[in-house]
Structures are given as structure tokens and as C-alpha cells.
mmCIF file of C-alpha atoms in Angstrom:
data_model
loop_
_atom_site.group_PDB
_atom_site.id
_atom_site.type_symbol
_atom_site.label_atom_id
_atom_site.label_comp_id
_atom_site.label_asym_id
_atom_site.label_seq_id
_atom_site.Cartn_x
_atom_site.Cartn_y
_atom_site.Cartn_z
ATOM 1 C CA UNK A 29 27.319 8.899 27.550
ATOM 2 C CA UNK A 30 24.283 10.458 25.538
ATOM 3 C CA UNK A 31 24.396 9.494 21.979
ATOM 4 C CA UNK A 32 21.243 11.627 20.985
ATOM 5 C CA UNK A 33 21.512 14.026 18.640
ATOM 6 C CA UNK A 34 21.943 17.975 19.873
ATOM 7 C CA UNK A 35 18.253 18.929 18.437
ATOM 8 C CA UNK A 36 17.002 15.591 20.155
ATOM 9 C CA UNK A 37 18.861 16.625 23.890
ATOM 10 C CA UNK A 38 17.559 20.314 23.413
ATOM 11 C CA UNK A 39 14.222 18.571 23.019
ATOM 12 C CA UNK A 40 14.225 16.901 25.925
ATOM 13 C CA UNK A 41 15.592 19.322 27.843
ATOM 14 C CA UNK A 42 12.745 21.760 27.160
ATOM 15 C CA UNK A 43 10.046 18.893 27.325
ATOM 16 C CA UNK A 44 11.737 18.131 30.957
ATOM 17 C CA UNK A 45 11.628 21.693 31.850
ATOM 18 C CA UNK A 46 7.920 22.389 30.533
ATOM 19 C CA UNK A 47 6.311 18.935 31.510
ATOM 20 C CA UNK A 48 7.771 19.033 35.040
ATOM 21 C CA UNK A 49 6.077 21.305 37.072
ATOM 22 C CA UNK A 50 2.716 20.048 35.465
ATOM 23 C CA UNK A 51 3.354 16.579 36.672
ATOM 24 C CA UNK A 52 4.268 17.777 40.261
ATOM 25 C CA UNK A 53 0.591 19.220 40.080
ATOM 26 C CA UNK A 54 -0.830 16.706 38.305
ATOM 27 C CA UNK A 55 1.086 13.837 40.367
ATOM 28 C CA UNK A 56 1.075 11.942 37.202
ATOM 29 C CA UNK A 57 4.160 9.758 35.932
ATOM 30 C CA UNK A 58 5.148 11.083 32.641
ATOM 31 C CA UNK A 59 6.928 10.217 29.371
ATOM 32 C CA UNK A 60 6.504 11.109 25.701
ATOM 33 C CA UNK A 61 8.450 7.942 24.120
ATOM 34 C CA UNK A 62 7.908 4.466 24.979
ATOM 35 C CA UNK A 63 10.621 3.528 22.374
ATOM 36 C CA UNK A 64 14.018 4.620 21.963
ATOM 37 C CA UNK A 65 13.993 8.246 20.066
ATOM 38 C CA UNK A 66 15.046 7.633 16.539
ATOM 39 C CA UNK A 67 16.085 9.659 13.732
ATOM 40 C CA UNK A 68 14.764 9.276 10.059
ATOM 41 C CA UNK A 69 12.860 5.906 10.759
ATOM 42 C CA UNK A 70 10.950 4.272 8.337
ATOM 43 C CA UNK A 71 7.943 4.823 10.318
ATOM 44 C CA UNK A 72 6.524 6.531 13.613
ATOM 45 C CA UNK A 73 3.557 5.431 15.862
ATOM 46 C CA UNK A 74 1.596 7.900 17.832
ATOM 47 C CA UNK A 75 -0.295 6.531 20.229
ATOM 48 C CA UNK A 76 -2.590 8.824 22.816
ATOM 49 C CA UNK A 77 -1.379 8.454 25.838
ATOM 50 C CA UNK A 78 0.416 5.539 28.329
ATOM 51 C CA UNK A 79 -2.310 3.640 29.445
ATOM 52 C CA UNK A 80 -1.083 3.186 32.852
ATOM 53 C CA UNK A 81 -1.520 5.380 35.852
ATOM 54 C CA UNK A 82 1.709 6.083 38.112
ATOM 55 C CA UNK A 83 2.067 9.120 40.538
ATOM 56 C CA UNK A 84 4.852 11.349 39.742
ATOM 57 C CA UNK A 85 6.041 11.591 43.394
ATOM 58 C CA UNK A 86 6.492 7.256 43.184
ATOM 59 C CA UNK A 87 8.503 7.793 39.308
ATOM 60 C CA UNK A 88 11.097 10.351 41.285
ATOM 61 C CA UNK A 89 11.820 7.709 43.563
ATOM 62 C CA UNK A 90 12.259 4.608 41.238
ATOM 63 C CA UNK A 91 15.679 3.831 40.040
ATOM 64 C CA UNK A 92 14.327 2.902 36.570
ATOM 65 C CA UNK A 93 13.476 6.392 35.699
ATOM 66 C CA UNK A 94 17.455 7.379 36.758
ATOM 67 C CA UNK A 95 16.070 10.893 38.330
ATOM 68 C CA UNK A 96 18.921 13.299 38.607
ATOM 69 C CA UNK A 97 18.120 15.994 41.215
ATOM 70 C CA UNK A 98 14.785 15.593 41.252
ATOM 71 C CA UNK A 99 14.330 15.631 37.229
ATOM 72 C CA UNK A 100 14.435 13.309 35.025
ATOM 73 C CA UNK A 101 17.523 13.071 32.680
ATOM 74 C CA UNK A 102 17.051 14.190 28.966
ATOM 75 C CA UNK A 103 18.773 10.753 28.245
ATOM 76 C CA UNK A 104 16.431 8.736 30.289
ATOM 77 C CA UNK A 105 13.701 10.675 28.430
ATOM 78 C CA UNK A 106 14.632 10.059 24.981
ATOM 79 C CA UNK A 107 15.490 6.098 25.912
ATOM 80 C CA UNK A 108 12.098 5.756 26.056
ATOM 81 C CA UNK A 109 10.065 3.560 28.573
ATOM 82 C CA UNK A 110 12.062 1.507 30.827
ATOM 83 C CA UNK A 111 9.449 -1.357 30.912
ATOM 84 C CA UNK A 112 9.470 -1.490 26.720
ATOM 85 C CA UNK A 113 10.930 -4.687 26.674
ATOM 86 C CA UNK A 114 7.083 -6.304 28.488
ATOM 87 C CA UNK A 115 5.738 -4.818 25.090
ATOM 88 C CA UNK A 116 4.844 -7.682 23.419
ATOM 89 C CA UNK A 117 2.522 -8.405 26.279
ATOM 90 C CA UNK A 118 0.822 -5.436 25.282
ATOM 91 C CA UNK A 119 -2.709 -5.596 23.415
ATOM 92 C CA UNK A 120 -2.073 -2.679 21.532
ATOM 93 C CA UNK A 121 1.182 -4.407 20.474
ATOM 94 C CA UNK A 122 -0.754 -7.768 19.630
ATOM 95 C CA UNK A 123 -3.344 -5.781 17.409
ATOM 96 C CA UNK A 124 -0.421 -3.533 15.838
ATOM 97 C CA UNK A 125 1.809 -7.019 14.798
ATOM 98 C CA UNK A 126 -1.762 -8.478 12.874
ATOM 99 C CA UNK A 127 -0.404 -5.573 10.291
ATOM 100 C CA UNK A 128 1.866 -6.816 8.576
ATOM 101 C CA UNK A 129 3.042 -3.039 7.229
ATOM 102 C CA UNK A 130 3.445 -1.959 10.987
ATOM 103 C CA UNK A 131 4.748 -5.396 11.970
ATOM 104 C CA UNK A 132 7.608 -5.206 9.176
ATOM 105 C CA UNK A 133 8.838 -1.686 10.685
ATOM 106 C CA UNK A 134 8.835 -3.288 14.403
ATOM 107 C CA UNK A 135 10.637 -6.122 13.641
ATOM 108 C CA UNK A 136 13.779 -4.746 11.515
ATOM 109 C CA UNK A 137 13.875 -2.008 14.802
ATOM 110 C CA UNK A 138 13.218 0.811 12.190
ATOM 111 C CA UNK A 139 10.555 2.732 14.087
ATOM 112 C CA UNK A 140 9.775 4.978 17.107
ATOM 113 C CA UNK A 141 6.504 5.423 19.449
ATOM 114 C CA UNK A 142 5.483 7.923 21.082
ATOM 115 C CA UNK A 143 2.510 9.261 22.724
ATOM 116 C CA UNK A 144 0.846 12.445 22.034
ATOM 117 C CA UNK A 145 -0.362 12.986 25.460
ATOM 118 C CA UNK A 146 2.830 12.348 28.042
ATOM 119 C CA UNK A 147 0.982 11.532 31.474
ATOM 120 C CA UNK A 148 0.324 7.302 31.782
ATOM 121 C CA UNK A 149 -3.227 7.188 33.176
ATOM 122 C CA UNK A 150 -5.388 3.667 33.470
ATOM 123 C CA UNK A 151 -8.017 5.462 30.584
ATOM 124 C CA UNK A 152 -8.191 8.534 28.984
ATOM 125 C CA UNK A 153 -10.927 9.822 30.696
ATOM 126 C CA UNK A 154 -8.825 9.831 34.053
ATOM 127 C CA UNK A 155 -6.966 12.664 32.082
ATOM 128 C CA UNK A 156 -9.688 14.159 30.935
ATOM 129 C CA UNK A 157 -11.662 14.687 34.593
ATOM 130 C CA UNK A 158 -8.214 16.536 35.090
ATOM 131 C CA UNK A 159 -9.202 20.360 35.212
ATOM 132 C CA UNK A 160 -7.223 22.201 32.667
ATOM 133 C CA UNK A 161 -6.450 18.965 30.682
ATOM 134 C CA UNK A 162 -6.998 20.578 27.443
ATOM 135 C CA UNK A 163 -4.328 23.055 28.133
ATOM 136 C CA UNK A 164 -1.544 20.018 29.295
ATOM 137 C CA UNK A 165 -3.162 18.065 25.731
ATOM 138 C CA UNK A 166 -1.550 21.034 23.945
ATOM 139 C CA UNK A 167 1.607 21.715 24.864
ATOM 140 C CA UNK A 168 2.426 17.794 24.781
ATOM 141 C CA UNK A 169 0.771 18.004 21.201
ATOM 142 C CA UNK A 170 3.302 21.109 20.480
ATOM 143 C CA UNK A 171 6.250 18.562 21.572
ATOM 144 C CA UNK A 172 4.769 15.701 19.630
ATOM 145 C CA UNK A 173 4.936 18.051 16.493
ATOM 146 C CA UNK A 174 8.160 19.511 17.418
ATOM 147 C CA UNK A 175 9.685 15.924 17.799
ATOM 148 C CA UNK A 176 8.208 14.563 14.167
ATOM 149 C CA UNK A 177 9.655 17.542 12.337
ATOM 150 C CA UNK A 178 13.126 16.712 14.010
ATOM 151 C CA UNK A 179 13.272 12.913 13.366
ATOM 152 C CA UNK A 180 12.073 13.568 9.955
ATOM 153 C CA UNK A 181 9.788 9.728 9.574
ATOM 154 C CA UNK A 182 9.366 8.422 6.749
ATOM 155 C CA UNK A 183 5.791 7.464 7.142
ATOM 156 C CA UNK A 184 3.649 8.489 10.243
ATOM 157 C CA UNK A 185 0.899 6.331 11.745
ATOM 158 C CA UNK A 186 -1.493 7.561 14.325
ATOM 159 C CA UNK A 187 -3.455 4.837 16.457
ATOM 160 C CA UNK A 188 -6.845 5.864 17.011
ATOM 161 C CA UNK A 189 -8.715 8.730 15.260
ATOM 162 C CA UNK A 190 -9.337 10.760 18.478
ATOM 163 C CA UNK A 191 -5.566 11.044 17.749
ATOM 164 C CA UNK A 192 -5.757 12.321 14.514
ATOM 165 C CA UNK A 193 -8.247 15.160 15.203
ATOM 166 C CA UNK A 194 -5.466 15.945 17.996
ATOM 167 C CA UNK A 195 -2.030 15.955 15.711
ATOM 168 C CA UNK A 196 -3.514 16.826 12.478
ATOM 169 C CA UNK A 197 -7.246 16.763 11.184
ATOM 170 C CA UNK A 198 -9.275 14.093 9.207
ATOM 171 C CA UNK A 199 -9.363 14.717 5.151
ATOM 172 C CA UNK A 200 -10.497 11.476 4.290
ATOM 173 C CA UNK A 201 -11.572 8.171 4.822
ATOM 174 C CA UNK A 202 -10.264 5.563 2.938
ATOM 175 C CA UNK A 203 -11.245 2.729 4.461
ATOM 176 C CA UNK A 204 -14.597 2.009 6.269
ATOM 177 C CA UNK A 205 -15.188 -1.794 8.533
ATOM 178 C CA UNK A 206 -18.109 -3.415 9.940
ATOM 179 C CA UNK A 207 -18.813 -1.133 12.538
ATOM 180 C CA UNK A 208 -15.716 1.743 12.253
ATOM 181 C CA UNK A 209 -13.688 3.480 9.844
ATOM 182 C CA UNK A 210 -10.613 1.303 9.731
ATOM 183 C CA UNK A 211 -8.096 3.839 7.884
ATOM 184 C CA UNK A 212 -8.329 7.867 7.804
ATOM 185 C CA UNK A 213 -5.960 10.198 5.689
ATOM 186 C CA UNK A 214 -4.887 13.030 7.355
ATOM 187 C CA UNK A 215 -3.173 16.534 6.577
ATOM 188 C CA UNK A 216 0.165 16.618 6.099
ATOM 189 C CA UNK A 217 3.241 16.934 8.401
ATOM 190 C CA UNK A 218 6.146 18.771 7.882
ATOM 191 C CA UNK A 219 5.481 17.060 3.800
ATOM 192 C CA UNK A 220 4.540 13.954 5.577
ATOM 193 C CA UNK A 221 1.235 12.063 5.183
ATOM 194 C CA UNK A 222 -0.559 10.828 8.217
ATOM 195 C CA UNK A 223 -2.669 8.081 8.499
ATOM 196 C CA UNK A 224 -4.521 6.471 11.215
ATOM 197 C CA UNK A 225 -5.558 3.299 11.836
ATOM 198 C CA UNK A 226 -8.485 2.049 14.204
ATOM 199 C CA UNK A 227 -7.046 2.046 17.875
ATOM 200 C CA UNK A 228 -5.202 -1.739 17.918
ATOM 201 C CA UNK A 229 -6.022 -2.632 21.214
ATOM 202 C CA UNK A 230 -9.433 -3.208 19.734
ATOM 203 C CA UNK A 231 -10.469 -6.130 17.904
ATOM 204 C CA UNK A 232 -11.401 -6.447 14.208
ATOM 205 C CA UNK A 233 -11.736 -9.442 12.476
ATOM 206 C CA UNK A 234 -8.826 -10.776 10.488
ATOM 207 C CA UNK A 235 -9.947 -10.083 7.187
ATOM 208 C CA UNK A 236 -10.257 -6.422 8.142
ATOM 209 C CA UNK A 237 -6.038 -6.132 9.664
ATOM 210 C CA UNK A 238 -5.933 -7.467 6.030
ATOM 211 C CA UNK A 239 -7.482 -4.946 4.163
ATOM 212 C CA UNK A 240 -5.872 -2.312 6.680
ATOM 213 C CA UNK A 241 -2.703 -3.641 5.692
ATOM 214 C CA UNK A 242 -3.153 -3.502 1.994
ATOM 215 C CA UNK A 243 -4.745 -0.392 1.836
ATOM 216 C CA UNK A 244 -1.635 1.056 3.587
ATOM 217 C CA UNK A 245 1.348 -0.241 1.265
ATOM 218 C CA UNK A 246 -1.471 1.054 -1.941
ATOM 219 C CA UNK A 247 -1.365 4.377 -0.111
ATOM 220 C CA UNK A 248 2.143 5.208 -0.067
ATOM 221 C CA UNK A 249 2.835 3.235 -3.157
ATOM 222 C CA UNK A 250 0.510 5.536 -4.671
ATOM 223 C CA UNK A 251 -1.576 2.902 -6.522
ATOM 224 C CA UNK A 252 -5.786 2.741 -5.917
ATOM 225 C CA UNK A 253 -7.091 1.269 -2.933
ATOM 226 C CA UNK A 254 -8.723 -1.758 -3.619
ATOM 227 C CA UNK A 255 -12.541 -1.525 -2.449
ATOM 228 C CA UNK A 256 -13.021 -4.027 0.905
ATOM 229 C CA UNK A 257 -16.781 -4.660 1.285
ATOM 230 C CA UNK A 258 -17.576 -6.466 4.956
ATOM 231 C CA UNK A 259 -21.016 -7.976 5.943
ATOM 232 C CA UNK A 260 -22.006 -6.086 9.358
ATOM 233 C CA UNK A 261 -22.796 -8.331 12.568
ATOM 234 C CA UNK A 262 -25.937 -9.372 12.879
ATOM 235 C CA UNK A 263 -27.473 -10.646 16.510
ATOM 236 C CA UNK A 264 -29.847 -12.717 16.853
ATOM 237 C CA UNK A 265 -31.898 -10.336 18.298
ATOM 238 C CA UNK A 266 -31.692 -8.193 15.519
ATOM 239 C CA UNK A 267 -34.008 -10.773 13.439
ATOM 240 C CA UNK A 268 -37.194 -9.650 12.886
ATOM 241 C CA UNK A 269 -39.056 -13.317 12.450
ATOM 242 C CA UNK A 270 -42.726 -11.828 11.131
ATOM 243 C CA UNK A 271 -41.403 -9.689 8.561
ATOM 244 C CA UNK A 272 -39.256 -12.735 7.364
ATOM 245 C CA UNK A 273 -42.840 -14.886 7.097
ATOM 246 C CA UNK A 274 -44.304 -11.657 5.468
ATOM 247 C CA UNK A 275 -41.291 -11.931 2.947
ATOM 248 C CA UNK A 276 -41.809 -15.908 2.402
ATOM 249 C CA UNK A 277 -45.436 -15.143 2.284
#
């Protein structure tokens, strides 16, 4: 029996209907949650896309996806991803947990994922070779919106800033690392503030998930962000041993 609310199974129902024939002409396994949908949680993950590739024609045909004449169900859909339980094997879920703000929310259950772009592909520039992939980007961005402003979140995190050009638009940095910007402020959702983070399946260092994490819970506490200063990487190769002896000259 569904248990979804009626907003969340119209939802579905139109992503279902819309998304569809795209992935029959894609041939690209699709989904938009890869946790169960949620309403009001304390916070929501976006994510870019599921980073692994699956042809649509081999998703009808597996019982996991519990196709119902030749579609998948709206309750399927908004259960999320029926492999979520491997996610701690995930890297992005092993870079996520080293902040402690995001690790909080996963570990009381009072969050919800989701991907901005539905179609699982190995990397994102499989999808983007994809002809008219900017037009598919949109209309799964138009759900993504759609699907914040009827959970209503309490705090939205985006993972990656390629992802926050895509749901909203960059107004600030507020946090810059050794070689990236770490934490970005974005416009508003439906009276929401968006951040995003640096994409978690990338390492940082430890010190910077700490400042990352701080800089967060100052954020939405509204309180100043305490300044992080971090000494770049330096190669060996980057030493320059005759201007040192000019130096100690």
C-alpha cells in the first residue's frame, strides 16, 4: 500500500510519465531518489546524477525496480534506489559521513537524496556526449525543484558546484581550500538557503571536512564564519633550488 503523500504520488506519476519515453531513447536506467522520499526533513542532498550506467531495457526486466506494465510504479519511484542499503560502500557516502553536520542528519534517518539529473551513467560526461542532454538536464532540474518545494527541507545541500550553477546560481563563497572552494552560498529556494559543498567523493584533507563542517552549523546559526587559512601543496618539483641560494645569498 503507498504511504506517500497525494502531492508526492502526483509527482511521481508525472516524473514517470515525462522521464519515460526519454529513457526508452536514451536506453538509460533512471531514478531521481536514491533515498526514500521524505517530507519536511531536516536536510536534503542533491547530488548530480547516479554514477552508474544501466540500460533502461535491462531496469524493465529486473524485479528490483517492480515494473508494472512496462513502467515503473510511482511507489517504487519515490522508495528510492533499491540498492541504498550498499551505500555506505559508497565514496561519496564515506566523504559525506567526515561532516559531521551531514553525518548527524544521516544517522537519525532525517534526510532525503536525490539527484538532479535522473539517468545513472559511469561519469557525467557519458551524459553529456548524449545529443540533446541539455534539454533532458532541464526537465529533471524542473522535477528536482518541483520535489524541494513539496517536501519543504529544512536545510538544502548540493554536492558539487557544477550542481549549484544547475539548481540555483552561486552568490558567494564562503569558504575557499587548498586547491577548491570548499563551501558556496547559493540563491534561495522556495525561502530556503542552498549551500554546496565540494563534491565528497573527492578527497580533502581532514582539517578542511572540519572547517566545512563548522562553517555550515555558523551558517544557519547565523553567527560569522570563522576564517580557515590552509597552506597549499607544494611538490617537490615545484622548488626552485637557485632562487633559494639567491635568497640565502
Amino acid at each position: 500500500m503507498n504511504t506517500f503523500t497525494p502531492e508526492l504520488q502526483q509527482w511521481a506519476a508525472e516524473v514517470i510519465e515525462k522521464i519515460t519515453p526519454i529513457a526508452e531513447e536514451i536506453n538509460l536506467a533512471y531514478y531521481p531518489l536514491q533515498s526514500e522520499a521524505k517530507m519536511n526533513p531536516e536536510l536534503l542532498i542533491i547530488g548530480l546524477n547516479p554514477g552508474s550506467q544501466g540500460e533502461y531495457k535491462e531496469q524493465k526486466t529486473n524485479d528490483k525496480w517492480e515494473f508494472k506494465d512496462g513502467k515503473m510504479t510511482t511507489e517504487r519511484l519515490l522508495k528510492g534506489n533499491p540498492t541504498y542499503a550498499e551505500k555506505d560502500t559508497w565514496p561519496i557516502f564515506k566523504g559525506m559521513k567526515n561532516i559531521a553536520f551531514i553525518r548527524e542528519s544521516i544517522e537519525s534517518n532525517n534526510y532525503c537524496f536525490i539527484n538532479y539529473i535522473f539517468f545513472g551513467t559511469k561519469g557525467i560526461k557519458d551524459f553529456t556526449s548524449i545529443s540533446n542532454h541539455r534539454e533532458i538536464e532541464e526537465i529533471c532540474i524542473e522535477f528536482t525543484k518541483k520535489f524541494i518545494e513539496i517536501i519543504k527541507p529544512k536545510h538544502i545541500i548540493v554536492l558539487g558546484l557544477k550542481g549549484m550553477e544547475s539548481i540555483s546560481k552561486i552568490e558567494k563563497t564562503l569558504l575557499k581550500g587548498k586547491s577548491e572552494h570548499l563551501l558556496v552560498q547559493g540563491a534561495d529556494l522556495f525561502g530556503k538557503q542552498v549551500l554546496a559543498i565540494s563534491h565528497p567523493s573527492y578527497a580533502v584533507s581532514a582539517t578542511e571536512y572540519e572547517a566545512i563542517d563548522t562553517n555550515i552549523k555558523e551558517f544557519y546559526e547565523g553567527k560569522p564564519l570563522k576564517p580557515f587559512t590552509f597552506k597549499p601543496n607544494v611538490k617537490a618539483s615545484d622548488v626552485n633550488i637557485e632562487e633559494i641560494n639567491k635568497i640565502l645569498a
